[in-house]
Structures are given as structure tokens and as C-alpha cells.
PDB file of N, CA and C in Angstrom:
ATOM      1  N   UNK A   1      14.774   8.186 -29.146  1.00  0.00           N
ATOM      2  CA  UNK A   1      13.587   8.554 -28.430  1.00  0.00           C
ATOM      3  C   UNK A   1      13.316  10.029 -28.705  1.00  0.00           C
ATOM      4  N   UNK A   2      11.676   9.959 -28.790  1.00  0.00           N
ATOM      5  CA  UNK A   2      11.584  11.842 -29.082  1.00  0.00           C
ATOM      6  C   UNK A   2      10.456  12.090 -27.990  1.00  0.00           C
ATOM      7  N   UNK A   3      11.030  13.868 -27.629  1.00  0.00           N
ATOM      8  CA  UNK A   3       9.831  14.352 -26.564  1.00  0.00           C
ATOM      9  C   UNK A   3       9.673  14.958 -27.655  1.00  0.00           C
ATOM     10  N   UNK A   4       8.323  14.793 -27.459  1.00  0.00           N
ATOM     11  CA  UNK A   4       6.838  15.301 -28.572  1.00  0.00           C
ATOM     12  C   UNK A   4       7.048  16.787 -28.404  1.00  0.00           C
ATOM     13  N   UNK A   5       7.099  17.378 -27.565  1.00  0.00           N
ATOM     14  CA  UNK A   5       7.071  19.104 -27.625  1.00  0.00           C
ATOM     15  C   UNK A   5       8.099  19.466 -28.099  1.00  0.00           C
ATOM     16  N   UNK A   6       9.293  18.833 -28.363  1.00  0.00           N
ATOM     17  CA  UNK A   6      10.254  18.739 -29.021  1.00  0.00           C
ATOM     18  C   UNK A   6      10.735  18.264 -30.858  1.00  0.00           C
ATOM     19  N   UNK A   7       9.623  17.790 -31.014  1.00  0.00           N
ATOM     20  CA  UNK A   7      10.080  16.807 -32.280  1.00  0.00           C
ATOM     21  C   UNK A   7      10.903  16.860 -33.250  1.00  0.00           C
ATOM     22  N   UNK A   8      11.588  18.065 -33.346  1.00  0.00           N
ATOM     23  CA  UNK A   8      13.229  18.417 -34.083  1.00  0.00           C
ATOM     24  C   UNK A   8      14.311  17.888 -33.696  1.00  0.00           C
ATOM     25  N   UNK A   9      14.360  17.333 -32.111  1.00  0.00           N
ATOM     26  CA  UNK A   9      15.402  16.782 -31.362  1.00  0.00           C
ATOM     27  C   UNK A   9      15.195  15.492 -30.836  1.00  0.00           C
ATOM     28  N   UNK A  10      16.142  14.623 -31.028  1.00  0.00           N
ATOM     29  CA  UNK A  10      15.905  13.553 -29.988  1.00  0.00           C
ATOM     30  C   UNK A  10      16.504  13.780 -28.547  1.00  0.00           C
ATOM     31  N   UNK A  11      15.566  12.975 -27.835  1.00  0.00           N
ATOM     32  CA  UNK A  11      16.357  13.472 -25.985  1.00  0.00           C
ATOM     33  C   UNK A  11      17.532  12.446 -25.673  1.00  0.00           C
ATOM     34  N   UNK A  12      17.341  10.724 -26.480  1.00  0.00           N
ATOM     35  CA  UNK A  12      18.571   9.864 -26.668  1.00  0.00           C
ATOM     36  C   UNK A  12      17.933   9.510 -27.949  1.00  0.00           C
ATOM     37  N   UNK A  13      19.549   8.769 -27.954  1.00  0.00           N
ATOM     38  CA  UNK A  13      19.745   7.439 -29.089  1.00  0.00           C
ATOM     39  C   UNK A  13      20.197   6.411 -27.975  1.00  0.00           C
ATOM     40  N   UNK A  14      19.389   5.211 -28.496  1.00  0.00           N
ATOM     41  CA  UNK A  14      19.281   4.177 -27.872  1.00  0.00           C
ATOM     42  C   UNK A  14      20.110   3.274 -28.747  1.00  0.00           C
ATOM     43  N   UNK A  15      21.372   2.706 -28.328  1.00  0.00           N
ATOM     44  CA  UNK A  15      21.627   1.923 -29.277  1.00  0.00           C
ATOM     45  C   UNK A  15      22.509   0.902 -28.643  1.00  0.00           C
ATOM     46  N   UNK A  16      22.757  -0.606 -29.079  1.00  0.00           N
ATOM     47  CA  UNK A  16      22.278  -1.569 -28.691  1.00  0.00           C
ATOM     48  C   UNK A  16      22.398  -3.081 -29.448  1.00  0.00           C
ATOM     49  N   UNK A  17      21.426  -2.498 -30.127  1.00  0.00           N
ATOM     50  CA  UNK A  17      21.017  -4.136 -31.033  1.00  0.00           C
ATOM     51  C   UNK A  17      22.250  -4.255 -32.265  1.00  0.00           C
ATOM     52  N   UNK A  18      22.480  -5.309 -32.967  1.00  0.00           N
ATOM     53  CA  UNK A  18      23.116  -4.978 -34.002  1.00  0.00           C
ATOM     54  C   UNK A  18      22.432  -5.680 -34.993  1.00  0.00           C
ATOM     55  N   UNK A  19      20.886  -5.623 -35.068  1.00  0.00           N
ATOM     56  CA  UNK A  19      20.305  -5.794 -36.392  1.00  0.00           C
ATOM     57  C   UNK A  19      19.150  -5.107 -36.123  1.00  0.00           C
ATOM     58  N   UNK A  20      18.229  -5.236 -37.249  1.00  0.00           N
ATOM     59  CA  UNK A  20      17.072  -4.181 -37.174  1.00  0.00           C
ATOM     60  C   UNK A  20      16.409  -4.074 -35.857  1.00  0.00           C
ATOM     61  N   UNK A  21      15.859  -3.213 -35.179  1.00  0.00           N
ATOM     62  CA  UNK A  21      14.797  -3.330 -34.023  1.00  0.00           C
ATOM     63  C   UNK A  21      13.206  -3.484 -35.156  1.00  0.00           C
ATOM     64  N   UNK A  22      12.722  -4.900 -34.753  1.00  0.00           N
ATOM     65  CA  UNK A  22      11.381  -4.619 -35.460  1.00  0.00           C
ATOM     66  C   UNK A  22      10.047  -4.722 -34.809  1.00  0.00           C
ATOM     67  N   UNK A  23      10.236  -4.367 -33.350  1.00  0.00           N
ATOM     68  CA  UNK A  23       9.107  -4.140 -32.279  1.00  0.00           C
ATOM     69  C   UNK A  23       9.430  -3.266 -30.666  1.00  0.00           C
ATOM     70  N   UNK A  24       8.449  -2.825 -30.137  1.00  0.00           N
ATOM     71  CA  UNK A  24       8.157  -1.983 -29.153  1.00  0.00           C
ATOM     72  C   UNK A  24       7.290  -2.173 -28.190  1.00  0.00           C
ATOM     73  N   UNK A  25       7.431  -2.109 -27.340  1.00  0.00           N
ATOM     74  CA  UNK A  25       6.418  -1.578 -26.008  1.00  0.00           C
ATOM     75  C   UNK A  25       6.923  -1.199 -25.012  1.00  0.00           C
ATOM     76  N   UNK A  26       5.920  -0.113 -24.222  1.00  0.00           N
ATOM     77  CA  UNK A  26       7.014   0.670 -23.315  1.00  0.00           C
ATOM     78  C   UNK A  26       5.575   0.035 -21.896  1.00  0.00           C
ATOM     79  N   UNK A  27       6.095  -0.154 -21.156  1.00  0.00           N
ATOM     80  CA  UNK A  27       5.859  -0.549 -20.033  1.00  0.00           C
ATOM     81  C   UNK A  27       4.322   0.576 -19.218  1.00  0.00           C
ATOM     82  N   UNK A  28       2.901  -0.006 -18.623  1.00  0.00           N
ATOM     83  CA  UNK A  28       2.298   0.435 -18.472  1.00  0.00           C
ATOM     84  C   UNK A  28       2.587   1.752 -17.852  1.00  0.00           C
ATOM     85  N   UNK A  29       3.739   1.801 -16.733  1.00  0.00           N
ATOM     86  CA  UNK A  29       3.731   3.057 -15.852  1.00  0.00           C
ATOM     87  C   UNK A  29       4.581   3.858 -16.758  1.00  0.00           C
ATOM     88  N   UNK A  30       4.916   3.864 -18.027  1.00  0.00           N
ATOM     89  CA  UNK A  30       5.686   4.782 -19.290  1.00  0.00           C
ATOM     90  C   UNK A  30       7.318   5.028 -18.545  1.00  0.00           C
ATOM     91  N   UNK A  31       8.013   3.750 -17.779  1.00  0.00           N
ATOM     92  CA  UNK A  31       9.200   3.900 -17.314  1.00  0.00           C
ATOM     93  C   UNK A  31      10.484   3.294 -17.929  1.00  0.00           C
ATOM     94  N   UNK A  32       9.772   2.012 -18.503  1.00  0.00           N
ATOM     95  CA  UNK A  32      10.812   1.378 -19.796  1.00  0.00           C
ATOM     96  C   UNK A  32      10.187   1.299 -20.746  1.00  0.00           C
ATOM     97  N   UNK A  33      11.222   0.799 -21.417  1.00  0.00           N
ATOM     98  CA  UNK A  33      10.347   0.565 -22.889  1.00  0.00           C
ATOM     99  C   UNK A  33      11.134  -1.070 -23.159  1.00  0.00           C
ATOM    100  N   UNK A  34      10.611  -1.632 -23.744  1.00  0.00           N
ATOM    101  CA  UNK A  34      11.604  -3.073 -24.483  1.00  0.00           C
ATOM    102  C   UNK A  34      11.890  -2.896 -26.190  1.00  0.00           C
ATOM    103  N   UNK A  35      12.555  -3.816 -25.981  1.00  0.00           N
ATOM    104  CA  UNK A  35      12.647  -3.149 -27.859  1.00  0.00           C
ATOM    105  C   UNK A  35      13.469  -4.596 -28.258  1.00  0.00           C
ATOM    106  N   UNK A  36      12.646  -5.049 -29.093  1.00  0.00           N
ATOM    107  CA  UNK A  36      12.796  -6.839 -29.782  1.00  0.00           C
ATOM    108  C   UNK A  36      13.583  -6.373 -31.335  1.00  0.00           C
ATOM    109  N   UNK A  37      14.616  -7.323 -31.706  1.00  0.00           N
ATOM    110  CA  UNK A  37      15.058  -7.079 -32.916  1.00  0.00           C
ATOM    111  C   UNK A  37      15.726  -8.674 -33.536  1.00  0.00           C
ATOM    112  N   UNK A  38      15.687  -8.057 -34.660  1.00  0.00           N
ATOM    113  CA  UNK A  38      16.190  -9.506 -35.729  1.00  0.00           C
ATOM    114  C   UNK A  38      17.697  -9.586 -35.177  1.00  0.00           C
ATOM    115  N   UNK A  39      18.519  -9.639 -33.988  1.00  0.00           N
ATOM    116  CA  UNK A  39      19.341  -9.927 -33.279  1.00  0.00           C
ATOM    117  C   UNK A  39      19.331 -10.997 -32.689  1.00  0.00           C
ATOM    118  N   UNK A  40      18.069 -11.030 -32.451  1.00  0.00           N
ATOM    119  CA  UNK A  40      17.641 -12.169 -31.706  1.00  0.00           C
ATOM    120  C   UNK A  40      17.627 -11.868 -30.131  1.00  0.00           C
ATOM    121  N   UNK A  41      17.504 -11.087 -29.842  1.00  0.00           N
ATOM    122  CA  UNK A  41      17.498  -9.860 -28.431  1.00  0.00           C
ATOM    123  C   UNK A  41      16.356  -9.586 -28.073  1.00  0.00           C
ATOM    124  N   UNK A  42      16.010  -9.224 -27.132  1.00  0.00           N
ATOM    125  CA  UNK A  42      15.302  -8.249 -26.497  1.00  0.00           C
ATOM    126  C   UNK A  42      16.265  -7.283 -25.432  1.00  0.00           C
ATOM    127  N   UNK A  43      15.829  -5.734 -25.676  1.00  0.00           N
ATOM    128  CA  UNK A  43      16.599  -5.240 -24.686  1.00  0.00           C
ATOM    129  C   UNK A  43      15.542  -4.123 -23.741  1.00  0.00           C
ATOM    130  N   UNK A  44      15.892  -3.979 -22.697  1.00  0.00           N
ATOM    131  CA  UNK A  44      15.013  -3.340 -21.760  1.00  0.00           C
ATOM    132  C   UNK A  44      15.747  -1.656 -21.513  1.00  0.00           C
ATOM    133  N   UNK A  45      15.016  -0.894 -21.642  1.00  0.00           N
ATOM    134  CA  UNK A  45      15.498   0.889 -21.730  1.00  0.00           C
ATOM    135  C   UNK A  45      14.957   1.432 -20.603  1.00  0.00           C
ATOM    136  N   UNK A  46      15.488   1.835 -19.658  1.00  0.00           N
ATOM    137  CA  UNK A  46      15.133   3.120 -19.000  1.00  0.00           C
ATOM    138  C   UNK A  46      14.185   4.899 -19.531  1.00  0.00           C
ATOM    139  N   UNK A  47      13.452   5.215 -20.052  1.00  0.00           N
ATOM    140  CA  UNK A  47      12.624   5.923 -20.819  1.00  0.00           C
ATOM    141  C   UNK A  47      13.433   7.353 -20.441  1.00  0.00           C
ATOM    142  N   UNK A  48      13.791   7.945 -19.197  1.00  0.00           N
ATOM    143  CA  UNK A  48      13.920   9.370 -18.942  1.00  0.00           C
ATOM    144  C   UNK A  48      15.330   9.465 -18.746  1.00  0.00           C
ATOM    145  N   UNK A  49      16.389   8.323 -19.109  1.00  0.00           N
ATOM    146  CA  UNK A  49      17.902   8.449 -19.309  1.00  0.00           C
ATOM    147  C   UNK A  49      18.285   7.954 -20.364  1.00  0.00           C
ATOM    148  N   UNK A  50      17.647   6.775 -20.732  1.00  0.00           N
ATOM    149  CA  UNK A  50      18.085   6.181 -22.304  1.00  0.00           C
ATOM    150  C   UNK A  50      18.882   5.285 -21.957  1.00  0.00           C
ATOM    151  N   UNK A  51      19.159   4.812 -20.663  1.00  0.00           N
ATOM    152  CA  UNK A  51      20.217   4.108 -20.069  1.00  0.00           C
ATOM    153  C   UNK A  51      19.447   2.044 -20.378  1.00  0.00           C
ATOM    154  N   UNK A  52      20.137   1.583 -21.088  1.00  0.00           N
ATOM    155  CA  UNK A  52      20.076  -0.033 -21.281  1.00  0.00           C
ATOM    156  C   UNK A  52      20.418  -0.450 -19.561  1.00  0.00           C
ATOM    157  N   UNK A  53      18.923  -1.029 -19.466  1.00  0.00           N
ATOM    158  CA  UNK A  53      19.266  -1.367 -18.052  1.00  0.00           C
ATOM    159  C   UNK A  53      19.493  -3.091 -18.098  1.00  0.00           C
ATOM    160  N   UNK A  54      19.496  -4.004 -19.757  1.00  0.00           N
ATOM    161  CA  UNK A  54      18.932  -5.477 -19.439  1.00  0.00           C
ATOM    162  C   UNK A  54      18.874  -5.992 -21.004  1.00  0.00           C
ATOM    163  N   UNK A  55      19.856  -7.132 -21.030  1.00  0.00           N
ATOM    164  CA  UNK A  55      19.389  -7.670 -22.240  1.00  0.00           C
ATOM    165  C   UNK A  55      18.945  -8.750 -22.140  1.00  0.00           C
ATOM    166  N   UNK A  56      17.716  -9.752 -22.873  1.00  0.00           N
ATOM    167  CA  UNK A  56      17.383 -11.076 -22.628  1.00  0.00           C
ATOM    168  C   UNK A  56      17.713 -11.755 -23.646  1.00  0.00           C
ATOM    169  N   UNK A  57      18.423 -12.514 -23.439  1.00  0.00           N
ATOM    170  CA  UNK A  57      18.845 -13.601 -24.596  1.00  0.00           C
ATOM    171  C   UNK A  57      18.050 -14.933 -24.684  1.00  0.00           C
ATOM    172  N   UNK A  58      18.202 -15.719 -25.883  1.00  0.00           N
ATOM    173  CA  UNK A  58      17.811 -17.085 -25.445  1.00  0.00           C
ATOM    174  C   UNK A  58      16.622 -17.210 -26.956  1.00  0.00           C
ATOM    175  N   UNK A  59      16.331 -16.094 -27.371  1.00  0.00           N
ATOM    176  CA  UNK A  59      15.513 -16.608 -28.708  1.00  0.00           C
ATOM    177  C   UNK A  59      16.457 -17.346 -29.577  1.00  0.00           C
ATOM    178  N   UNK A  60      16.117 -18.333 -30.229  1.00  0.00           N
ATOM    179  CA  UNK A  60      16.022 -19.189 -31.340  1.00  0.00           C
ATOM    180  C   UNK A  60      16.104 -18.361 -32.580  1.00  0.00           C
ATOM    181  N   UNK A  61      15.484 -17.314 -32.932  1.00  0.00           N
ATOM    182  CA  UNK A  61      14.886 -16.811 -33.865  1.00  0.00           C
ATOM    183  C   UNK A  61      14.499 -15.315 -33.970  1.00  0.00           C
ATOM    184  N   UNK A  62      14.640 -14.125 -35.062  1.00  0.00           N
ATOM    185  CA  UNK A  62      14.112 -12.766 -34.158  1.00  0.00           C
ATOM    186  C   UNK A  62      12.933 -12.608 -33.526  1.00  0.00           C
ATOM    187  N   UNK A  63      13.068 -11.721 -32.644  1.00  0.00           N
ATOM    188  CA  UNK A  63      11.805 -11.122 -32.392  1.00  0.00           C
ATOM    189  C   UNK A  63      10.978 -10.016 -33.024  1.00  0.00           C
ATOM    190  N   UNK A  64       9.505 -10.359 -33.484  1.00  0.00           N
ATOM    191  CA  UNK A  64       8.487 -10.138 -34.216  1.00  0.00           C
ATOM    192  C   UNK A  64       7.725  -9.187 -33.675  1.00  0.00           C
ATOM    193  N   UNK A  65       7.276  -9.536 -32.246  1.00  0.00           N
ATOM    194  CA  UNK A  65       6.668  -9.015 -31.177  1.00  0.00           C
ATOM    195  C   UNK A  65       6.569  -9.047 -29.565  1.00  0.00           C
ATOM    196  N   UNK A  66       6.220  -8.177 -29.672  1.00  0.00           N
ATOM    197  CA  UNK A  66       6.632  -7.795 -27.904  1.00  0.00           C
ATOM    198  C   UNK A  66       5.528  -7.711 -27.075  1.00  0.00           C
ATOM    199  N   UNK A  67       5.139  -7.587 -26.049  1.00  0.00           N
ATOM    200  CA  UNK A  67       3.786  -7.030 -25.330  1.00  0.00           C
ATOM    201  C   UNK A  67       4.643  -6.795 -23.751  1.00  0.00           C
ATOM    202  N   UNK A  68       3.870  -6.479 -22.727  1.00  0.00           N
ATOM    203  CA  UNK A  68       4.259  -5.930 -21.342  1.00  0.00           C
ATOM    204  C   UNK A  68       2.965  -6.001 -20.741  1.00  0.00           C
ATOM    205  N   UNK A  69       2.584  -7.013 -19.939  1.00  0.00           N
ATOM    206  CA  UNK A  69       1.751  -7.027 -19.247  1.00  0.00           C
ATOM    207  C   UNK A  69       1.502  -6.365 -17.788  1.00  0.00           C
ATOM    208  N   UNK A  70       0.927  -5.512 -17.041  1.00  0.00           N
ATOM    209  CA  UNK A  70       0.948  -5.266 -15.484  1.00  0.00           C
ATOM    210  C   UNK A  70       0.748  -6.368 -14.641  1.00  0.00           C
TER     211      UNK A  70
END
């Protein structure tokens, strides 16, 4: 994860999956983020600790794409 006024540093490393992450979305109120990968995972992030709060299992197949509805 990078703070933008920052962009030389990351604030975490999020790590997690053990195959590519190949999608994103961070949650309308900008508090998690999810993050889908050819693991066959989805995992759910805390945004201002980096802390893995949640993994969802149960795909068949990787995940492609993600969305977060309110």
C-alpha cells in the first residue's frame, strides 16, 4: 500500500495470497480494501494498519474480479 504524499515509501506490505493478486477494490467508506487472486482467495485488508482481517474461500477457480457494493 502507498500514501500518495509519500510515494518513495510504502506504509505496508500486505501479504497473504500465494499466487498472483489480479484484482482490487477498496470499500466505499476507503476502510478495507479486498484483494482477489489466482489462489483462488479473496482476502479482506484493513486500509490504515495493513492488518488481514478475513479470508473467503470457496472459489472453484481464480478470481478475475472484484466489486464492493454499499
Amino acid at each position: 500500500m502507498w500514501q500518495l504524499s509519500k510515494i518513495d515509501a510504502p506504509t505496508h506490505t500486505l501479504t497473504g495470497h500465494s499466487d498472483w493478486v489480479k484484482c482490487l477494490a477498496i470499500t466505499p467508506d476507503g476502510q478495507m480494501l479486498a484483494s482477489g487472486s489466482q489462489d483462488k482467495t479473496i482476502k479482506l485488508w484493513q486500509l490504515d494498519t495493513g492488518e488481514l482481517k478475513s479470508t473467503l474461500i470457496g472459489h472453484w477457480g481464480e478470481v478475475n474480479c472484484i466489486a464492493i457494493a454499499p
